[in-house]
Amino acid sequence: MTKLTDLPAWKKLQQHYLDTKDIHMRELFAQDPERYESFSLKFHDILFDYSKNRITQETMDLLLQLAEQADVTGCRERMFSGYPINNTEHRAVMHTALRNKSGEPTYADGERIDEEISTELDRVKLLAEKIRTRQWLGHSNQPITDVVNIGIGGSHLGPLMVTEALHPYSIHDLHIHYVSNIDENHINNTLETLNPDTTLFIIASKSFTTQDTLVNAMTAKDWLMHKLESEENLHKHLVAVTSNVKMAVEFGVAEENIFKMWDWVGGRYSLWSAIGLSIVISIGAEHFDALLEGAHDVDEHFKTAPLAENIPVIMALIGIWYNNFYNSESIAILPYDQNMHRFPAYLQQADMESNGKGCDRSGADVDYSTGPILFGEIGIASQHAFYQLLHQGTKLVPADMLAPISNFNCIATHHRALMSNIFAQTEALMTGKTEQEVKAELQQQGLPDDEIEALLPFKIFPGNRPTNTFLFYTLNPKTLGSLIALYEHKIFVQGIVWNLNSFDQWGVELGKVLAKNILDEINIADPVSNHDSSTNALINYYLSLKPIKDPN
Ligand code: F6P
């Protein structure tokens, strides 16, 4: 297999970068009145405008050649057919099967999986419906009023992000809470307002070995037992989602309250599975189906659209253009929708845990840059916080901006102002403000020449800062499903081009192992000397203050 940097398209892109890097997007727009038409795509109610990028048609042609030479289409085929493309864990990657609405059988590593997916989904919907209609009763025959999802990473961020994003679709007399942090503040703050008689916990952990989740789950169980007294009563307040049924049973969850996950679903791709139980409880089965449908539509688009019209492919290639040729280090995700406030955090795991890797699929070190640093926040809030750096800083930070054209409870004065901001920001980032423009403006304000000269450098905006804009009609379940799937496939395509296994996460292991050893040392509470001098000193300082009394 040819190394990425030896591919003919890669070499041409290097030269093309040198030839075009100094062209300002202003010029590109001025030269081509059809630029928006050439560089925008529509998918159902999602408009994807990528014209405000430092690209020409030649850039796109070369990037598309790169995708072909990296065998994006062959790898895509292998993923959808259930081939074990997660080579370090010998697993297929079949999150797309969880939302497969085609009625066609699906397979993971040769085994048919669609029937058990559908059985499990039905069980999830049944439980959710019982809770939503107050038929699921706690030990004292009172209906459940509060559901607490205990999980972390993919067992937390996806469900939390979707529940928040679809707030207008949620049932309002049921409260869904999310606890992820092992820091006791998280569970303490959550439990202080809850009543054990009317609270149901979902322990969401694919492995059922994650320390953070198990410690929180144990605290929740103790809190319940205090009031409920018997294991039998407990069963009415505890359910689990896991691929490790044995451990969940040992923990005290009744087997009939355990929902299955499979090895072929990665944690960060699992919100479509029973891990989405809290979502189904919040928005109901019909809306959850719409979420799956939106994602499935994108799967079909990704599988069938020509690469040049394939939105996830274009998103991925533009990202590669900046990451590998402009050497930009990061990407900003900026939703102009308050309900999407956890979308950047969700994508952070999806992207950085997938492609934040330094060796390729064969285990060889890569000699090119891989996954970017992804960060983001609500666009409006960020304008008053870090957009300064986006506009005038020394770093090139390509940004994705996303906004709904209308809202569930749209208030025209709010929404028009919101939209004016997203449009203004993408325009300002692209056009900037030249020296002549600033000078003319200050002269018009009647400022003396010496003051104009002094102020000038601070008021210039270089512009030429790239953005993608996604506009969608409203953030309904179907559209959200589509948006998430677009990003999932973008990450997949980038992983293929960078020749990574995007579906393992060995990089999270070392810290886990060290934490376990240090926990043993902290429990013994004798001074330590087996670490580096900083770590020894920090642990010993902590121990010397005897901060916590052992409960036993
Ligand atoms: O530590 C990282 C990780 O393994 C993620 O990949 C995963 O989403 C998260 O922990 C939670 O894992 P689990 O669902 O097995 O508790």
Coordinates of C-alpha atoms and ligand atoms in Angstrom, one line a residue:
M1 CA 0.0 0.0 0.0
T2 CA 1.4 3.4 -1.0
K3 CA 2.2 5.7 1.9
L4 CA -0.2 8.7 2.1
T5 CA 2.6 11.2 1.5
D6 CA 3.8 9.3 -1.6
L7 CA 0.4 9.3 -3.3
P8 CA 0.4 11.4 -6.5
A9 CA -2.5 13.5 -5.4
W10 CA -0.7 14.4 -2.1
K11 CA 2.3 15.6 -4.0
K12 CA 0.2 17.7 -6.3
L13 CA -1.7 19.2 -3.3
Q14 CA 1.7 20.2 -1.8
Q15 CA 2.5 22.1 -4.9
H16 CA -1.0 23.5 -5.3
Y17 CA -0.8 24.8 -1.7
L18 CA 2.4 26.7 -2.5
D19 CA 0.7 28.1 -5.7
T20 CA -2.5 29.2 -4.0
K21 CA -1.8 29.9 -0.3
D22 CA -1.5 33.7 -0.8
I23 CA -4.8 34.1 -2.6
H24 CA -7.4 35.8 -0.5
M25 CA -11.0 34.5 -0.6
R26 CA -12.1 38.0 -1.4
E27 CA -10.4 37.6 -4.7
L28 CA -11.9 34.2 -5.3
F29 CA -15.4 35.6 -4.6
A30 CA -14.8 38.6 -6.8
Q31 CA -13.5 36.4 -9.7
D32 CA -16.4 34.0 -9.6
P33 CA -20.0 35.2 -9.1
E34 CA -21.1 31.5 -9.1
R35 CA -18.8 30.5 -6.3
Y36 CA -21.6 29.8 -3.8
E37 CA -23.4 27.6 -6.4
S38 CA -20.2 25.7 -7.1
F39 CA -19.3 25.1 -3.4
S40 CA -22.6 24.4 -1.7
L41 CA -24.7 21.3 -1.4
K42 CA -28.2 20.6 -0.1
F43 CA -29.3 17.4 1.7
H44 CA -33.0 17.4 2.7
D45 CA -33.4 20.4 4.9
I46 CA -29.7 20.9 5.5
L47 CA -27.8 23.4 3.4
F48 CA -24.0 23.0 3.5
D49 CA -22.1 26.1 2.3
Y50 CA -18.4 25.5 1.9
S51 CA -17.7 28.4 -0.4
K52 CA -15.9 30.4 2.3
N53 CA -12.9 28.1 2.2
R54 CA -9.5 28.7 0.7
I55 CA -10.2 26.4 -2.2
T56 CA -10.5 26.5 -5.9
Q57 CA -12.1 23.9 -8.2
E58 CA -8.6 22.6 -8.7
T59 CA -8.2 22.2 -4.9
M60 CA -11.4 20.2 -4.7
D61 CA -10.4 18.1 -7.8
L62 CA -7.0 17.2 -6.2
L63 CA -8.6 16.5 -2.8
L64 CA -11.1 14.2 -4.5
Q65 CA -8.3 12.4 -6.3
L66 CA -6.6 12.0 -2.9
A67 CA -9.8 10.3 -1.5
E68 CA -9.9 8.0 -4.5
Q69 CA -6.2 7.1 -4.2
A70 CA -6.6 6.5 -0.5
D71 CA -9.4 4.0 -1.3
V72 CA -12.2 5.8 0.6
T73 CA -14.8 4.0 -1.5
G74 CA -13.4 0.5 -0.9
C75 CA -13.0 1.2 2.9
R76 CA -16.5 2.5 3.0
E77 CA -17.8 -0.7 1.4
R78 CA -15.8 -2.8 3.9
M79 CA -17.3 -0.9 6.9
F80 CA -20.9 -1.2 5.7
S81 CA -20.5 -4.9 4.8
G82 CA -19.5 -5.7 8.4
Y83 CA -15.8 -6.5 7.7
P84 CA -13.8 -6.2 10.9
I85 CA -12.1 -2.9 10.0
N86 CA -11.3 -2.3 13.7
N87 CA -8.2 -4.4 13.2
T88 CA -6.6 -3.9 16.7
E89 CA -9.7 -5.2 18.4
H90 CA -10.8 -7.6 15.6
R91 CA -14.2 -6.0 15.4
A92 CA -16.7 -4.9 12.8
V93 CA -17.9 -1.3 12.9
M94 CA -21.6 -1.4 12.5
H95 CA -23.2 1.6 14.3
T96 CA -24.9 2.2 10.9
A97 CA -26.8 -1.1 11.3
L98 CA -28.5 0.4 14.4
R99 CA -30.3 2.9 12.3
N100 CA -30.7 0.8 9.2
K101 CA -34.3 1.4 8.0
S102 CA -33.9 -0.3 4.7
G103 CA -35.3 -3.7 5.8
E104 CA -32.2 -5.4 4.3
P105 CA -30.4 -7.9 6.6
T106 CA -27.2 -6.6 8.1
Y107 CA -24.1 -8.5 9.2
A108 CA -21.2 -8.0 11.5
D109 CA -18.2 -10.2 10.7
G110 CA -20.5 -12.6 8.9
E111 CA -23.1 -12.9 11.6
R112 CA -26.6 -11.6 11.0
I113 CA -27.4 -8.8 13.5
D114 CA -30.5 -6.9 12.3
E115 CA -32.9 -9.2 14.2
E116 CA -31.3 -8.7 17.6
I117 CA -31.0 -5.0 17.0
S118 CA -34.7 -4.8 16.4
T119 CA -35.5 -6.9 19.4
E120 CA -33.4 -4.8 21.7
L121 CA -34.8 -1.6 20.3
D122 CA -38.3 -2.8 21.0
R123 CA -37.4 -3.6 24.6
V124 CA -35.9 -0.1 25.0
K125 CA -39.1 1.5 23.6
L126 CA -41.3 -0.6 25.8
L127 CA -39.5 0.3 28.9
A128 CA -39.4 4.0 27.9
E129 CA -43.1 4.0 27.2
K130 CA -43.9 2.4 30.6
I131 CA -41.9 5.2 32.3
R132 CA -43.4 7.9 30.2
T133 CA -46.9 6.7 30.8
R134 CA -46.3 6.2 34.5
Q135 CA -46.9 2.5 34.4
W136 CA -43.4 1.7 35.7
L137 CA -43.8 1.9 39.4
G138 CA -41.1 2.1 42.0
H139 CA -41.1 -0.1 45.2
S140 CA -43.7 2.0 46.9
N141 CA -46.0 1.9 43.8
Q142 CA -45.3 5.5 42.9
P143 CA -44.5 6.3 39.3
I144 CA -41.0 7.4 38.3
T145 CA -40.4 11.1 38.1
D146 CA -36.6 11.2 37.7
V147 CA -34.3 9.2 35.6
V148 CA -30.5 9.4 36.2
N149 CA -28.2 8.1 33.5
I150 CA -24.9 7.1 35.0
G151 CA -22.2 6.7 32.3
I152 CA -19.2 8.5 30.8
G153 CA -17.7 9.1 27.4
G154 CA -19.8 7.6 24.7
S155 CA -22.2 6.3 27.4
H156 CA -22.9 9.9 28.4
L157 CA -22.0 12.6 25.9
G158 CA -24.2 11.3 23.0
P159 CA -27.4 10.8 25.2
L160 CA -26.8 14.1 27.0
M161 CA -26.1 16.0 23.8
V162 CA -29.2 14.7 22.1
T163 CA -31.5 15.1 25.1
E164 CA -30.5 18.7 25.4
A165 CA -30.6 19.4 21.6
L166 CA -34.2 18.0 21.4
H167 CA -35.4 19.7 24.5
P168 CA -38.6 21.0 22.8
Y169 CA -39.5 17.3 22.1
S170 CA -39.0 16.1 25.6
I171 CA -41.6 15.1 28.1
H172 CA -41.7 17.8 30.6
D173 CA -43.0 16.1 33.7
L174 CA -40.1 13.6 33.7
H175 CA -36.7 14.8 34.6
I176 CA -33.6 13.2 33.0
H177 CA -30.3 13.7 34.8
Y178 CA -26.8 12.8 33.7
V179 CA -24.0 11.9 36.1
S180 CA -20.6 11.1 34.6
N181 CA -17.9 12.6 36.9
I182 CA -16.3 10.5 39.6
D183 CA -16.0 13.7 41.5
E184 CA -18.7 13.3 44.2
N185 CA -20.0 16.8 43.5
H186 CA -21.7 15.5 40.4
I187 CA -23.8 12.7 42.0
N188 CA -24.2 14.6 45.3
N189 CA -25.6 17.7 43.5
T190 CA -28.0 15.4 41.5
L191 CA -29.2 13.3 44.4
E192 CA -29.9 16.2 46.7
T193 CA -33.2 17.0 45.0
L194 CA -34.3 13.4 44.3
N195 CA -36.5 11.0 46.1
P196 CA -35.5 7.3 46.0
D197 CA -39.1 6.2 45.7
T198 CA -39.5 7.9 42.4
T199 CA -36.0 7.7 40.9
L200 CA -34.8 5.2 38.3
F201 CA -31.0 4.8 37.5
I202 CA -29.7 3.7 34.2
I203 CA -26.2 2.3 34.5
A204 CA -24.8 2.9 31.0
S205 CA -21.5 1.2 30.4
K206 CA -20.6 -0.9 27.4
S207 CA -17.8 -2.6 29.4
F208 CA -19.3 -2.4 32.8
T209 CA -15.7 -2.0 34.1
T210 CA -15.3 1.8 33.8
Q211 CA -14.2 3.0 37.2
D212 CA -16.1 6.4 37.1
T213 CA -19.4 4.7 36.2
L214 CA -19.1 1.9 38.7
V215 CA -18.2 4.2 41.6
N216 CA -21.1 6.4 40.8
A217 CA -23.4 3.4 40.4
M218 CA -22.3 2.1 43.8
T219 CA -23.1 5.4 45.4
A220 CA -26.5 5.4 43.7
K221 CA -27.2 1.9 44.8
D222 CA -26.2 2.7 48.5
W223 CA -28.5 5.8 48.3
L224 CA -31.4 3.6 47.1
M225 CA -30.7 0.7 49.6
H226 CA -30.8 3.2 52.5
K227 CA -34.5 3.6 51.8
L228 CA -35.5 0.5 49.8
E229 CA -33.8 -2.0 52.0
S230 CA -34.1 -5.1 49.8
E231 CA -32.5 -6.2 46.5
E232 CA -36.0 -7.0 45.2
N233 CA -37.1 -3.4 45.7
L234 CA -33.9 -2.3 44.1
H235 CA -34.8 -4.0 40.8
K236 CA -37.6 -1.4 40.3
H237 CA -35.1 1.4 40.4
L238 CA -32.1 0.1 38.5
V239 CA -31.6 -0.8 34.8
A240 CA -28.4 -1.3 32.9
V241 CA -27.2 -1.0 29.3
T242 CA -24.1 -3.1 28.7
S243 CA -22.4 -5.8 26.7
N244 CA -21.2 -7.3 29.9
V245 CA -24.4 -8.8 31.3
K246 CA -22.6 -10.9 33.8
M247 CA -21.1 -8.0 35.6
A248 CA -24.3 -6.0 35.6
V249 CA -26.1 -9.0 37.2
E250 CA -23.4 -9.3 39.8
F251 CA -23.8 -5.6 40.5
G252 CA -27.5 -6.2 41.4
V253 CA -29.4 -5.4 38.2
A254 CA -32.2 -7.9 37.4
E255 CA -31.4 -9.7 34.1
E256 CA -34.7 -8.6 32.6
N257 CA -33.7 -5.0 33.2
I258 CA -30.4 -5.3 31.2
F259 CA -30.3 -4.0 27.7
K260 CA -27.7 -5.4 25.3
M261 CA -24.9 -3.7 23.4
W262 CA -22.5 -5.4 21.1
D263 CA -18.8 -5.3 20.4
W264 CA -19.3 -3.9 17.0
V265 CA -20.6 -0.6 18.4
G266 CA -17.9 1.8 19.5
G267 CA -18.8 3.7 22.7
R268 CA -18.6 7.1 20.9
Y269 CA -20.9 5.8 18.2
S270 CA -23.4 4.2 20.5
L271 CA -26.2 6.7 21.0
W272 CA -28.2 4.9 18.4
S273 CA -28.2 1.7 20.5
A274 CA -29.8 1.0 23.9
I275 CA -27.3 3.5 25.2
G276 CA -29.9 6.0 23.9
L277 CA -32.4 4.7 26.4
S278 CA -32.5 8.0 28.3
I279 CA -33.1 9.7 24.9
V280 CA -36.1 7.5 24.2
I281 CA -37.5 8.1 27.7
S282 CA -37.1 11.9 27.1
I283 CA -38.4 12.2 23.5
G284 CA -40.4 9.0 23.0
A285 CA -40.1 6.2 20.5
E286 CA -41.5 8.1 17.5
H287 CA -39.0 10.9 17.8
F288 CA -36.2 8.4 18.4
D289 CA -37.2 6.6 15.2
A290 CA -37.0 10.0 13.4
L291 CA -33.5 10.5 14.8
L292 CA -32.5 7.1 13.5
E293 CA -34.1 7.8 10.1
G294 CA -32.2 11.1 9.7
A295 CA -28.9 9.2 10.4
H296 CA -29.9 6.4 8.0
D297 CA -30.7 8.9 5.2
V298 CA -27.1 10.2 5.6
D299 CA -25.7 6.7 5.6
E300 CA -27.5 6.2 2.2
H301 CA -26.1 9.5 0.9
F302 CA -22.6 8.6 2.1
K303 CA -22.8 5.2 0.4
T304 CA -24.3 6.3 -2.9
A305 CA -23.5 10.0 -3.7
P306 CA -20.6 10.6 -6.0
L307 CA -17.6 11.8 -4.0
A308 CA -17.8 15.3 -5.4
E309 CA -21.3 15.7 -4.1
N310 CA -20.9 13.6 -0.9
I311 CA -21.2 16.0 2.1
P312 CA -19.2 14.0 4.6
V313 CA -16.5 13.4 2.0
I314 CA -16.3 17.1 1.2
M315 CA -16.2 18.0 5.0
A316 CA -13.4 15.5 5.5
L317 CA -11.3 16.7 2.6
I318 CA -11.6 20.4 3.5
G319 CA -10.4 19.4 7.0
I320 CA -7.5 17.6 5.5
W321 CA -6.6 20.5 3.3
Y322 CA -6.1 22.8 6.3
N323 CA -4.7 20.1 8.7
N324 CA -2.1 18.8 6.4
F325 CA -1.3 21.5 3.9
Y326 CA -1.9 24.7 5.9
N327 CA -0.7 23.0 9.1
S328 CA -3.7 24.3 11.1
E329 CA -3.9 22.6 14.4
S330 CA -7.6 22.9 15.3
I331 CA -11.2 23.2 14.3
A332 CA -13.9 25.1 16.0
I333 CA -17.5 23.9 16.2
L334 CA -19.8 26.8 16.7
P335 CA -23.5 26.1 16.9
Y336 CA -25.9 29.1 16.8
D337 CA -28.5 27.1 18.8
Q338 CA -28.6 27.1 22.6
N339 CA -30.0 23.6 22.6
M340 CA -26.9 22.3 20.8
H341 CA -24.6 23.4 23.7
R342 CA -23.2 20.0 24.2
F343 CA -22.7 19.3 20.5
P344 CA -19.0 20.5 20.5
A345 CA -18.2 18.3 23.5
Y346 CA -19.9 15.3 21.9
L347 CA -17.9 15.9 18.7
Q348 CA -14.7 16.3 20.7
Q349 CA -14.9 12.6 21.8
A350 CA -16.2 11.4 18.4
D351 CA -13.4 13.1 16.5
M352 CA -10.4 13.2 18.9
E353 CA -10.8 9.7 20.3
S354 CA -11.2 8.4 16.8
N355 CA -8.4 10.2 14.9
G356 CA -6.1 11.4 17.7
K357 CA -3.5 8.8 16.8
G358 CA 0.1 8.7 15.9
C359 CA 0.5 5.3 14.2
D360 CA -1.2 3.9 11.2
R361 CA -3.2 0.8 10.7
S362 CA -0.1 -1.3 10.4
G363 CA 1.4 0.1 13.6
A364 CA 4.0 2.4 11.8
D365 CA 4.5 5.9 13.1
V366 CA 2.9 8.4 10.8
D367 CA 4.9 11.3 9.4
Y368 CA 2.0 13.6 8.8
S369 CA -0.5 15.4 11.1
T370 CA -3.6 13.5 12.0
G371 CA -6.8 14.4 14.0
P372 CA -7.2 18.1 14.8
I373 CA -7.8 19.7 18.2
L374 CA -11.5 20.1 18.2
F375 CA -13.1 22.7 20.4
G376 CA -16.2 24.8 20.4
E377 CA -19.1 26.4 22.2
I378 CA -22.3 28.2 21.4
G379 CA -21.5 30.7 18.7
I380 CA -23.1 33.7 20.2
A381 CA -21.4 33.2 23.6
S382 CA -18.1 32.6 21.8
Q383 CA -18.3 35.8 19.9
H384 CA -17.9 37.6 23.3
A385 CA -15.2 35.2 24.4
F386 CA -12.7 33.8 21.9
Y387 CA -13.7 35.1 18.5
Q388 CA -11.0 37.7 19.0
L389 CA -8.5 35.0 18.3
L390 CA -10.4 33.7 15.3
H391 CA -10.5 37.2 13.7
Q392 CA -7.1 38.6 14.5
G393 CA -5.0 35.9 16.1
T394 CA -1.9 34.3 14.6
K395 CA -3.5 30.9 14.1
L396 CA -5.7 29.6 11.3
V397 CA -8.8 28.1 13.0
P398 CA -11.2 26.7 10.4
A399 CA -14.7 26.8 11.9
D400 CA -18.0 25.0 11.3
M401 CA -21.0 27.2 12.1
L402 CA -24.5 25.7 12.4
A403 CA -27.8 27.4 12.8
P404 CA -31.6 26.6 12.5
I405 CA -33.5 28.9 10.2
S406 CA -36.4 28.8 12.6
N407 CA -37.0 27.5 16.1
F408 CA -39.6 25.4 17.8
N409 CA -40.9 28.5 19.7
C410 CA -39.5 31.1 17.4
I411 CA -39.5 34.7 18.6
A412 CA -38.8 36.8 15.5
T413 CA -36.8 39.5 17.4
H414 CA -34.5 36.9 18.9
H415 CA -34.1 34.7 15.9
R416 CA -33.4 37.5 13.3
A417 CA -30.7 38.9 15.6
L418 CA -29.3 35.4 16.0
M419 CA -29.2 34.8 12.2
S420 CA -27.7 38.3 11.6
N421 CA -24.8 37.3 13.8
I422 CA -23.9 34.0 12.1
F423 CA -24.1 35.6 8.7
A424 CA -22.0 38.6 9.9
Q425 CA -19.4 36.4 11.5
T426 CA -18.8 34.2 8.4
E427 CA -18.6 37.3 6.3
A428 CA -16.3 39.1 8.6
L429 CA -14.0 36.1 8.9
M430 CA -13.8 35.8 5.2
T431 CA -13.6 39.4 4.0
G432 CA -11.7 41.0 6.9
K433 CA -11.1 44.7 6.8
T434 CA -8.2 46.2 4.9
E435 CA -5.9 49.0 5.8
Q436 CA -7.6 51.4 3.3
E437 CA -11.1 50.5 4.6
V438 CA -10.0 51.1 8.2
K439 CA -8.3 54.4 7.2
A440 CA -11.4 55.7 5.4
E441 CA -13.6 54.8 8.3
L442 CA -11.5 56.6 10.8
Q443 CA -11.2 59.6 8.6
Q444 CA -14.9 59.7 8.2
Q445 CA -15.2 59.7 12.0
G446 CA -13.0 62.8 12.0
L447 CA -10.0 61.4 13.8
P448 CA -6.7 63.3 13.4
D449 CA -4.1 61.6 11.2
D450 CA -1.7 60.7 14.0
E451 CA -4.4 59.0 15.9
I452 CA -5.5 57.1 12.8
E453 CA -1.9 55.9 12.2
A454 CA -1.7 54.8 15.8
L455 CA -5.0 52.9 15.7
L456 CA -4.6 51.4 12.3
P457 CA -2.8 48.1 13.0
F458 CA -5.3 47.2 15.7
K459 CA -8.3 47.8 13.5
I460 CA -7.2 45.8 10.5
F461 CA -8.8 42.3 10.1
P462 CA -6.8 40.0 7.8
G463 CA -9.8 38.0 6.8
N464 CA -9.3 34.9 4.7
R465 CA -10.4 32.8 7.7
P466 CA -12.4 29.7 6.6
T467 CA -15.8 28.6 7.7
N468 CA -18.4 26.0 6.7
T469 CA -22.0 27.0 7.3
F470 CA -24.7 24.5 8.0
L471 CA -28.3 25.9 7.9
F472 CA -31.2 23.6 8.6
Y473 CA -34.9 24.4 9.0
T474 CA -35.4 23.5 12.7
L475 CA -33.4 21.2 14.9
N476 CA -35.9 18.4 14.8
P477 CA -34.9 14.7 15.6
K478 CA -34.5 13.8 12.0
T479 CA -32.3 16.7 11.2
L480 CA -30.2 16.1 14.3
G481 CA -29.8 12.5 13.4
S482 CA -28.5 13.6 9.9
L483 CA -26.1 16.2 11.3
I484 CA -24.5 13.7 13.7
A485 CA -24.2 11.1 11.0
L486 CA -22.5 13.6 8.7
Y487 CA -19.8 14.2 11.3
E488 CA -19.5 10.5 12.0
H489 CA -18.7 9.8 8.3
K490 CA -16.5 12.8 8.0
I491 CA -14.4 11.4 10.8
F492 CA -14.4 8.0 9.1
V493 CA -13.2 9.5 5.8
Q494 CA -10.4 11.4 7.5
G495 CA -9.4 8.2 9.3
I496 CA -9.2 6.4 6.0
V497 CA -7.1 9.1 4.3
W498 CA -4.7 9.2 7.3
N499 CA -4.7 5.4 7.3
L500 CA -5.8 5.2 11.0
N501 CA -7.9 2.8 12.8
S502 CA -10.6 5.3 13.9
F503 CA -12.4 2.7 16.1
D504 CA -10.0 1.8 18.9
Q505 CA -8.8 4.0 21.7
W506 CA -5.6 2.6 23.2
G507 CA -4.5 6.0 24.2
V508 CA -6.9 6.1 27.1
E509 CA -5.5 3.0 28.8
L510 CA -2.2 4.2 30.4
G511 CA -3.8 6.8 32.6
K512 CA -6.5 4.3 33.7
V513 CA -3.8 1.8 34.8
L514 CA -1.7 4.4 36.6
A515 CA -4.8 5.7 38.4
K516 CA -5.7 2.2 39.6
N517 CA -2.2 1.7 41.1
I518 CA -2.2 5.2 42.7
L519 CA -5.6 4.5 44.2
D520 CA -4.2 1.5 45.9
E521 CA -1.4 3.6 47.3
I522 CA -3.7 6.3 48.4
N523 CA -5.9 3.7 50.2
I524 CA -2.8 2.4 52.0
A525 CA -1.9 6.0 52.8
D526 CA 1.8 5.5 53.4
P527 CA 4.2 8.0 51.8
V528 CA 5.3 7.0 48.3
S529 CA 8.6 7.1 46.5
N530 CA 8.2 5.0 43.4
H531 CA 7.1 7.8 41.0
D532 CA 8.9 10.8 39.6
S533 CA 9.7 13.5 42.1
S534 CA 6.7 15.6 41.1
T535 CA 4.2 12.8 41.3
N536 CA 5.7 11.5 44.6
A537 CA 5.5 15.0 46.1
L538 CA 1.9 15.6 45.0
I539 CA 0.7 12.3 46.4
N540 CA 2.6 12.8 49.6
Y541 CA 1.4 16.3 50.0
Y542 CA -2.2 15.1 49.6
L543 CA -1.7 12.3 52.0
S544 CA 0.0 14.5 54.6
L545 CA -3.2 16.7 54.8
K546 CA -5.3 13.6 55.6
P547 CA -8.2 15.1 53.6
I548 CA -10.7 12.2 53.8
K549 CA -11.7 10.0 56.7
D550 CA -12.1 6.4 55.7
P551 CA -15.8 5.5 55.9
N552 CA -14.9 2.1 57.4
Ligands
F6P1 O1 -12.0 5.7 28.5 C1 -12.6 5.8 27.2 C2 -13.8 5.0 27.0 O2 -13.5 3.7 26.8 C3 -14.6 5.5 25.8 O3 -14.2 5.0 24.6 C4 -16.0 5.1 26.2 O4 -17.0 5.7 25.5 C5 -16.0 5.4 27.7 O5 -14.7 5.1 28.1 C6 -17.0 4.7 28.5 O6 -16.9 3.3 28.4 P1 -18.0 2.3 28.9 O7 -19.2 2.6 28.2 O8 -17.4 0.9 28.7 O9 -18.2 2.6 30.4

